[in-house]
Tab-separated table of C-alpha atoms in Angstrom:
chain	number	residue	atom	x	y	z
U	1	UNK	CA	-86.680	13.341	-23.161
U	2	UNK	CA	-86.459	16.276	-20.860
U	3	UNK	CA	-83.500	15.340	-19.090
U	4	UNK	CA	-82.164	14.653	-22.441
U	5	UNK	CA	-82.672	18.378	-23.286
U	6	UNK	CA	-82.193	19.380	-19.985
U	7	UNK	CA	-78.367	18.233	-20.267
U	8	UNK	CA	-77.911	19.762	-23.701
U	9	UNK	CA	-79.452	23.133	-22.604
U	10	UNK	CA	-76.495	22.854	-19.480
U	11	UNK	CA	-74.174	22.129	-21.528
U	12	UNK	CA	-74.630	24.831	-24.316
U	13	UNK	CA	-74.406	27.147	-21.593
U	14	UNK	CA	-71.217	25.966	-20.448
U	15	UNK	CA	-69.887	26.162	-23.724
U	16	UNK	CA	-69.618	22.707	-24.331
U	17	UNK	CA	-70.909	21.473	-27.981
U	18	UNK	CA	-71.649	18.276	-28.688
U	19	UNK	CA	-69.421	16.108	-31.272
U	20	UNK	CA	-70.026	13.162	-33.076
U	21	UNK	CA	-69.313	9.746	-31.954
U	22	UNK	CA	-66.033	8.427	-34.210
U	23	UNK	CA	-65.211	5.342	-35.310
U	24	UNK	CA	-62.376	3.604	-33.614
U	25	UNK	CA	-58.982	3.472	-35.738
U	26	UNK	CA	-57.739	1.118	-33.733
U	27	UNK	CA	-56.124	-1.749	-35.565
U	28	UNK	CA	-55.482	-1.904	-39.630
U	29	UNK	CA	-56.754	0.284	-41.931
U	30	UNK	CA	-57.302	-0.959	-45.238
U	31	UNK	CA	-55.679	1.052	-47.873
U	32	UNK	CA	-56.915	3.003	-50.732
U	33	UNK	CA	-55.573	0.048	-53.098
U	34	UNK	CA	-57.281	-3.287	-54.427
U	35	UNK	CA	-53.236	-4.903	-54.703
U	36	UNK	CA	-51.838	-5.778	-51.092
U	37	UNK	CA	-49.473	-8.731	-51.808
U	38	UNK	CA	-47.616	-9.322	-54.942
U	39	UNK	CA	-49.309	-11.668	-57.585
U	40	UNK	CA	-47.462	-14.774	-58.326
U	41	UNK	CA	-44.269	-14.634	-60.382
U	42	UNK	CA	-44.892	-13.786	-63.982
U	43	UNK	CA	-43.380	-16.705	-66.505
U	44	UNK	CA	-40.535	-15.555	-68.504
U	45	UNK	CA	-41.428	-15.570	-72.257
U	46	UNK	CA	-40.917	-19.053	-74.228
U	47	UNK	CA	-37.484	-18.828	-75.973
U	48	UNK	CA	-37.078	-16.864	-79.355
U	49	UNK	CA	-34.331	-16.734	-82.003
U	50	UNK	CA	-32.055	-14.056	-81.733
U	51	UNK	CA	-32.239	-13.486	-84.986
U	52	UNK	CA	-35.486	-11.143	-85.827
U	53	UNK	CA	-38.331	-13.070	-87.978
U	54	UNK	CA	-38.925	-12.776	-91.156
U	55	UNK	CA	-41.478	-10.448	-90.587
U	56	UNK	CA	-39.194	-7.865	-89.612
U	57	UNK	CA	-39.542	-4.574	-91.812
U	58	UNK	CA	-36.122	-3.906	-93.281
U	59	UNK	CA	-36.482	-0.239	-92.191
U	60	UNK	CA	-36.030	1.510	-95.589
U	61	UNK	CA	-37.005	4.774	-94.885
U	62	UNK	CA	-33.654	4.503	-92.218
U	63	UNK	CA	-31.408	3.290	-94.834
U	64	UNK	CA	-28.850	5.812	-94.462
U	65	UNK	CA	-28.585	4.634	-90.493
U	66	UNK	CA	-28.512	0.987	-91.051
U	67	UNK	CA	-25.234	1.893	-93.850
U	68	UNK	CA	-23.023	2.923	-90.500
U	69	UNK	CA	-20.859	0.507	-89.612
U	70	UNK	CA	-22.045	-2.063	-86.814
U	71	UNK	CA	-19.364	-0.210	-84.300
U	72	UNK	CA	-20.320	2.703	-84.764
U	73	UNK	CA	-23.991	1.867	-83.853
U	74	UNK	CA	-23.555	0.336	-81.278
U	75	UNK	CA	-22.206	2.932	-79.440
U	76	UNK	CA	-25.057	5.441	-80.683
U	77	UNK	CA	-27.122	2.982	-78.780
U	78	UNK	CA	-24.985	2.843	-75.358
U	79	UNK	CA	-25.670	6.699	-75.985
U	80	UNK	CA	-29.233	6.516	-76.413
U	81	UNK	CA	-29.397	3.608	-73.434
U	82	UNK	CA	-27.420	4.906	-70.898
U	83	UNK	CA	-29.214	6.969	-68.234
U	84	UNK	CA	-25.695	8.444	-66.859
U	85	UNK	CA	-28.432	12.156	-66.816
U	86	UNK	CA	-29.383	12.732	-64.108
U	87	UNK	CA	-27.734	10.177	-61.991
U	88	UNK	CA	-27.073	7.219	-63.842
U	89	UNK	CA	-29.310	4.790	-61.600
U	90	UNK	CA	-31.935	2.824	-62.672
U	91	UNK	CA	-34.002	1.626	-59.362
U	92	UNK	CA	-36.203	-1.557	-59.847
U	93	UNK	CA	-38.592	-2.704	-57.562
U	94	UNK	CA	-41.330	-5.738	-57.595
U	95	UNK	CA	-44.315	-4.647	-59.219
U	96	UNK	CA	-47.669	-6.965	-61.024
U	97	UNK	CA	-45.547	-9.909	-60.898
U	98	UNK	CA	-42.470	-8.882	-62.305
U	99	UNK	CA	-39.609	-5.844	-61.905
U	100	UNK	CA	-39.953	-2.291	-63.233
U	101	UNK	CA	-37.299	0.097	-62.785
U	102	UNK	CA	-37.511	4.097	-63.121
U	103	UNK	CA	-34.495	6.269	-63.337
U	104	UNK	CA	-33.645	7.815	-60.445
U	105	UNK	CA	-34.253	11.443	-60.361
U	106	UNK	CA	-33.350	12.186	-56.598
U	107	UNK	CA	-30.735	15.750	-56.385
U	108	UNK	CA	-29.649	15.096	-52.730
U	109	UNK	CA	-27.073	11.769	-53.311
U	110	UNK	CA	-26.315	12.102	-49.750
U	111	UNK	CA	-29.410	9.840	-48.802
U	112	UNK	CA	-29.692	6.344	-48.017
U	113	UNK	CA	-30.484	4.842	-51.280
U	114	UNK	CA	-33.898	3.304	-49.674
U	115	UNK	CA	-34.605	6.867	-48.921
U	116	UNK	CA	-34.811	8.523	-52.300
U	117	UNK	CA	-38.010	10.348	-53.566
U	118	UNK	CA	-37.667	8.246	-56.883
U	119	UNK	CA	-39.579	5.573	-54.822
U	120	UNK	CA	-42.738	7.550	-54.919
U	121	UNK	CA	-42.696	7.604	-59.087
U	122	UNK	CA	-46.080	6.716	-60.435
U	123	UNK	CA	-43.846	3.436	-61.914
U	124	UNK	CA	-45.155	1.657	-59.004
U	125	UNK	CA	-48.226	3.826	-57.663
U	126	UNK	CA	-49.958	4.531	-61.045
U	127	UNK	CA	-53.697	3.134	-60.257
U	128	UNK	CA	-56.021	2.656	-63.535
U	129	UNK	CA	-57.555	5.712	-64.084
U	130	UNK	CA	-55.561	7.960	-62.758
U	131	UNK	CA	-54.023	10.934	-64.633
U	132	UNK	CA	-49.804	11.017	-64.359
U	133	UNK	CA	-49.467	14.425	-64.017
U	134	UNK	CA	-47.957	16.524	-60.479
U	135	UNK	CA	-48.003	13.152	-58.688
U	136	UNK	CA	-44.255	13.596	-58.076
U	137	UNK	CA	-43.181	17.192	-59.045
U	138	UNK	CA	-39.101	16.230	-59.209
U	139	UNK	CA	-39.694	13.340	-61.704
U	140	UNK	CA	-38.057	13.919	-64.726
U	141	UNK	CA	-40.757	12.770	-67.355
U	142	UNK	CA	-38.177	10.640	-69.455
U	143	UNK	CA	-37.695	8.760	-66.629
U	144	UNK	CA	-39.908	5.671	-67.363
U	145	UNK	CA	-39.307	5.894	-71.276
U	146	UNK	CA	-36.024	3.883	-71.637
U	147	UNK	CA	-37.213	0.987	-73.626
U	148	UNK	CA	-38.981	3.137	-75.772
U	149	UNK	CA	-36.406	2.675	-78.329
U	150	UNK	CA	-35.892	-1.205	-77.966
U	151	UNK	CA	-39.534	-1.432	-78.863
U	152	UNK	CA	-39.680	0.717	-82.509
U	153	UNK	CA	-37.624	-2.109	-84.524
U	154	UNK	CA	-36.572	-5.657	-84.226
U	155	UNK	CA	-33.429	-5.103	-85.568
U	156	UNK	CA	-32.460	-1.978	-83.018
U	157	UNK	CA	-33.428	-4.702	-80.006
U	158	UNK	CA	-30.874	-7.126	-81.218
U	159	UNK	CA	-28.302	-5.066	-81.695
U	160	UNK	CA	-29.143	-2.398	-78.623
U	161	UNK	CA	-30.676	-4.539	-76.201
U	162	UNK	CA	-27.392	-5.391	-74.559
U	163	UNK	CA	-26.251	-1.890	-73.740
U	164	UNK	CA	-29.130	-1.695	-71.377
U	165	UNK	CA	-27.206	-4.125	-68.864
U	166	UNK	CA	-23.905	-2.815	-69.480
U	167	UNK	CA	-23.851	0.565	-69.480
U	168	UNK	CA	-26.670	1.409	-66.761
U	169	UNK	CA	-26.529	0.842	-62.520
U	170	UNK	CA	-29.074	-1.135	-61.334
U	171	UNK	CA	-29.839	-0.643	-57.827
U	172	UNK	CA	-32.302	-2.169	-55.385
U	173	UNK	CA	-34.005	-1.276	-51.758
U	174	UNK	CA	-34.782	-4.793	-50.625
U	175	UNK	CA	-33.045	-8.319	-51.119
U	176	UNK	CA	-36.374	-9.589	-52.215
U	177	UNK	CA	-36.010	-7.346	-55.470
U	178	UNK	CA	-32.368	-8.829	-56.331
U	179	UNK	CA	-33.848	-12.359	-55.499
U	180	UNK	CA	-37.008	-11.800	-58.760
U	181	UNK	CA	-33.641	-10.741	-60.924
U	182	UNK	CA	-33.167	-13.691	-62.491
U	183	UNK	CA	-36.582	-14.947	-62.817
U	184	UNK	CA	-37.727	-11.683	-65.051
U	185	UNK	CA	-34.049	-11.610	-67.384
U	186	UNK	CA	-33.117	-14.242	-68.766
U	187	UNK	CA	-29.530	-15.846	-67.633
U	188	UNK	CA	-27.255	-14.181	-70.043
U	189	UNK	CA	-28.828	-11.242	-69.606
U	190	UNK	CA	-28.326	-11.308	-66.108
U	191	UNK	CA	-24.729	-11.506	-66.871
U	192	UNK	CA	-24.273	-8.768	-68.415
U	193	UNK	CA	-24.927	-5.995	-65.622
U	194	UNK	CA	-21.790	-4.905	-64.904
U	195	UNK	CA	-22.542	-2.186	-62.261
U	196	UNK	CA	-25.570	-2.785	-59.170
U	197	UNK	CA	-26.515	-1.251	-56.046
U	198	UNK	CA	-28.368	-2.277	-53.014
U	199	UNK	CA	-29.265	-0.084	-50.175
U	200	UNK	CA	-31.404	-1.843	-47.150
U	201	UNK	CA	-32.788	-2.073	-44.251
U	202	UNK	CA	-32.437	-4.575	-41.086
U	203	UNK	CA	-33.658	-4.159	-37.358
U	204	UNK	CA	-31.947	-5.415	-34.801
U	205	UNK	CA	-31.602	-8.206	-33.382
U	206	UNK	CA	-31.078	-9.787	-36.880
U	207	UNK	CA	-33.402	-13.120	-36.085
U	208	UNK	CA	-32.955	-15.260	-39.510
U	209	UNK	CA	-35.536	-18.090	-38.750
U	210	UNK	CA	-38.272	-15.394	-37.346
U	211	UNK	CA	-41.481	-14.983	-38.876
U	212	UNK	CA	-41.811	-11.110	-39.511
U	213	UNK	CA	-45.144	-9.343	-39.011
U	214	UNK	CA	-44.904	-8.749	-42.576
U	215	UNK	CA	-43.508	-11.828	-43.858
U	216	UNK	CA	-45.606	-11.822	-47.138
U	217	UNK	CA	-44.268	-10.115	-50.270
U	218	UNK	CA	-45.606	-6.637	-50.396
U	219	UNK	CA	-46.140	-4.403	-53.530
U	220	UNK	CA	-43.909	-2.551	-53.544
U	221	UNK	CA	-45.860	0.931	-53.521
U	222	UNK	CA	-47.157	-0.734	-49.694
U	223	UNK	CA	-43.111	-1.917	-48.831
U	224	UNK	CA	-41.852	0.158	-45.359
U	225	UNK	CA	-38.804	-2.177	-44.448
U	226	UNK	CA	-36.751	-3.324	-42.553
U	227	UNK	CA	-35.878	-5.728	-44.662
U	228	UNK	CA	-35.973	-9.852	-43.976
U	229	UNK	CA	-33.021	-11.749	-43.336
U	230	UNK	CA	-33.788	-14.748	-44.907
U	231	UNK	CA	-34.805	-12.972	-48.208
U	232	UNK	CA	-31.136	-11.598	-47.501
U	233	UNK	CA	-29.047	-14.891	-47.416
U	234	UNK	CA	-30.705	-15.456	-50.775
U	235	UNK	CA	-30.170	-12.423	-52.157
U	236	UNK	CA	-26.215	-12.888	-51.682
U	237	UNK	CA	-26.493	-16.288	-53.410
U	238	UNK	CA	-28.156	-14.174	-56.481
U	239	UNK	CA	-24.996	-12.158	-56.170
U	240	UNK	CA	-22.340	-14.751	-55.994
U	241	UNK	CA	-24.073	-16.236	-59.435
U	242	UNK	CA	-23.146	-12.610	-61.162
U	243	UNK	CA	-19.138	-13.387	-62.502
U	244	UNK	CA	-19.112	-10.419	-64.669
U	245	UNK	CA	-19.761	-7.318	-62.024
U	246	UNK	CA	-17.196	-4.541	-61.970
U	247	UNK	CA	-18.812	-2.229	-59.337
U	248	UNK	CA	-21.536	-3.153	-56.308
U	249	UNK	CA	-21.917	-1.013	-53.236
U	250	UNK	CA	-23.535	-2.506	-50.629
U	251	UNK	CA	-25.500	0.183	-48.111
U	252	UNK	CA	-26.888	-1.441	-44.710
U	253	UNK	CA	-28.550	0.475	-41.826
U	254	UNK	CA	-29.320	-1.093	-39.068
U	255	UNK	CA	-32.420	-0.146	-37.414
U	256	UNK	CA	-33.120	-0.959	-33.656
U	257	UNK	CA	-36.212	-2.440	-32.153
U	258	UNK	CA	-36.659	0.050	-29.617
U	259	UNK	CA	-35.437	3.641	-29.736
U	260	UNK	CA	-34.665	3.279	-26.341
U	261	UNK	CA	-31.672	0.658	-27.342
U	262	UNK	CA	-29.573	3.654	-28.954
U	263	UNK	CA	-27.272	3.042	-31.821
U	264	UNK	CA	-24.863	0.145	-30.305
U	265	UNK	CA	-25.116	-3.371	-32.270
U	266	UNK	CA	-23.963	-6.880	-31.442
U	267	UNK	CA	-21.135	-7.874	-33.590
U	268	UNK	CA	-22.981	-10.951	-34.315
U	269	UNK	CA	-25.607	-9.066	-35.619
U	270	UNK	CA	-23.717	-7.435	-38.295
U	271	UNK	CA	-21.568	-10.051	-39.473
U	272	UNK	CA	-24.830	-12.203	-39.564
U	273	UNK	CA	-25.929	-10.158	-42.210
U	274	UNK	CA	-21.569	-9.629	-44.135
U	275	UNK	CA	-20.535	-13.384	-43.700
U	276	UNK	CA	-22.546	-14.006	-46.790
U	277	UNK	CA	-20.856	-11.433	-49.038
U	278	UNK	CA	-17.834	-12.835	-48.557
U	279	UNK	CA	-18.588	-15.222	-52.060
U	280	UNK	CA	-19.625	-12.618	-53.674
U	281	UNK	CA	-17.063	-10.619	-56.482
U	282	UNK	CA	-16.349	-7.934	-58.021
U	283	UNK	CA	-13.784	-5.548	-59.138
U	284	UNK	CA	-14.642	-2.899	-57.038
U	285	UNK	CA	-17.183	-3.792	-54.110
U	286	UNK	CA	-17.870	-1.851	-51.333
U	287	UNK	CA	-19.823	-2.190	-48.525
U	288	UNK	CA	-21.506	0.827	-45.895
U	289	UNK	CA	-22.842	0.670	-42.613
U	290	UNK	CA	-24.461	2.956	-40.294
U	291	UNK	CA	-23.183	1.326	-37.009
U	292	UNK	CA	-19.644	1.714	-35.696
U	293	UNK	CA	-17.133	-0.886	-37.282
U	294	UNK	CA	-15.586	-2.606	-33.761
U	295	UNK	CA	-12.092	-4.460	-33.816
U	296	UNK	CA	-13.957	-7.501	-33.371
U	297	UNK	CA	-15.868	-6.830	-36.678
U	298	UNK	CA	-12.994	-5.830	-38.614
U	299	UNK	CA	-10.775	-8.601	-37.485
U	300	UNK	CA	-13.401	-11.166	-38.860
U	301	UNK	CA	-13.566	-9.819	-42.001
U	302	UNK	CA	-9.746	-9.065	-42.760
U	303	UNK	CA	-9.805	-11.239	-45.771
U	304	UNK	CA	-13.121	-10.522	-47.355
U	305	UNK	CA	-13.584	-9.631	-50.980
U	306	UNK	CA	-15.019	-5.809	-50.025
U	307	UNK	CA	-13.743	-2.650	-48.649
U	308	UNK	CA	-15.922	-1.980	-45.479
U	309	UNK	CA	-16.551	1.536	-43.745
U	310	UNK	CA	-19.047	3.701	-41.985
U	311	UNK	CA	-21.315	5.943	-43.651
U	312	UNK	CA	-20.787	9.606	-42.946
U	313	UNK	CA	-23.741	10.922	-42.500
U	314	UNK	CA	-25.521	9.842	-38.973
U	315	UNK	CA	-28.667	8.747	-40.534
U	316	UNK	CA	-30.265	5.397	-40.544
U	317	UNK	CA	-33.486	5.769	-42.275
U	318	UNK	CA	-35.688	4.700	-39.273
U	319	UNK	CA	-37.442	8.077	-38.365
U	320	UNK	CA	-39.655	10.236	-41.291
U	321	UNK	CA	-37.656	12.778	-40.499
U	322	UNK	CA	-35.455	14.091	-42.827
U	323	UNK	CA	-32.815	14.471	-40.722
U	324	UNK	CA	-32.677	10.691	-40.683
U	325	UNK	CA	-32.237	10.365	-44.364
């Protein structure tokens, strides 16, 4: 015991104070959040008439509305529907077993799509609980309230319902997204969408038949990228099913393993990941990369259904940085 004090006395002196033993971080630490992995796929609803029920009010107190022509309605609702303010992008993501989507409310367009701020709206982070206020200053408070109007009157969801998928972009940060599509809409719907985006991830190599660290299907409030390969051969398969798409833009970086490797990719990389676009149409489809486009790349894909480039801006999304965006 008086050695014991002996040291501390010494080392008071020397000006050294003692600090508490901490607990190792090494290894996971367990997040702040009960959901981890996605729950299983939620069924889609048993099949209804698309005519509404007989126990539909007949909206009297609206009667003046429902003496406007049909027409004319519907394109009050493509009004109402369309979220063309602020940037005319819905973003949907996996979330409790299905998709939910928020409007995107990011001001610099610039970024790699995976990159926006919308991705931190409290449509995928909301815990029970919690109040929704100053969780994300920039998000426009309509911005989850969309449906609202599908869900006052049976009648305004048949007619309106459709506008939703016509008139709005629906974009997506990870194949795994595109691939729940058609497992939360129902086929025709799925038709419908006429305009989609997709910025991802990949790192390089591009190994197809790997097993990534991460190979389960995160929530998507836990999802970091890159972005799996295999989910992405599937993904273009969702796409080639789509016959009635007049605009997709395609946005791949291509992050590397090792910083040390620089920015130079293997063709066979990058075509790993294009080859299966090339069934995929639509009127106007363009695809974006953040490597260099070699001879060898372009030659391969003279005859493919897309208009290929470079993005602009140097970024690939693989640093926190903002100059990375």
């Amino acid at each position: 015991m008086e050695k014991k004090n002996g040291l501390s006395t010494l080392l008071s002196r020397l000006g050294i104070k003692k600090t508490r033993r901490v607990a190792s971080t090494r290894g996971y630490r367990k997040p702040p959040y009960k959901e981890f992995h996605e729950p299983e796929l939620r069924s889609l609803p048993s099949p209804r008439p698309s005519t509404p029920g007989l126990g539909a009010y007949n909206q009297l107190q609206s009667s003046f509305f429902w003496r406007i022509p049909v027409e004319i309605r519907l394109i009050i609702w493509e009004y109402v529907l369309d979220v063309s303010e602020p940037n005319g992008v819905l973003h949907l993501d996996i979330r409790d077993g299905t998709l939910r989507y928020c409007n995107c409310f990011e001001r610099d367009l610039t970024k790699l799509g995976f990159r926006h701020i919308c991705w931190g709206s409290r449509t995928w982070h909301q815990r029970e609980g919690e109040e929704d206020a100053n969780f994300n200053a920039a998000e426009h408070w309509g911005a989850r309230r969309l449906l609202g109007p599908l869900l006052t009157c049976k009648l305004i969801y048949h007619e309106a319902v459709d506008a939703i998928y016509r008139c709005n972009t629906f974009d997506f940060r990870r194949a795994a997204s595109v691939n729940r599509l058609p497992h939360v809409i129902l086929p025709h719907r799925l038709q419908q969408i006429r305009s989609m985006k997709i910025s991802t991830a990949f790192s390089w190599p591009v190994l197809v038949d790997w097993k990534y660290p991460f190979d389960y299907l995160a929530s998507s409030f836990r999802y970091r990228g890159p972005d799996h390969p295999k989910e992405w051969l599937a993904a273009c398969r969702t796409l080639a099913s789509m016959e009635n798409l007049a605009y997709l833009e395609v946005t791949i970086a291509i992050w590397p393993r090792d910083h040390r490797q620089g920015s130079s990719v293997e063709d066979e990389a990058v075509l790993t990941l294009l080859k299966p676009l090339v069934e995929v149409r639509a009127k106007q489809f363009m695809v974006v990369l953040t490597t260099s486009l070699t001879p060898g790349i372009r030659k391969e894909l003279e005859k493919a259904p897309f208009e290929i480039s470079q993005r602009e801006r140097a970024g690939i999304g693989f640093y926190l940085d903002a100059w990375d965006d």
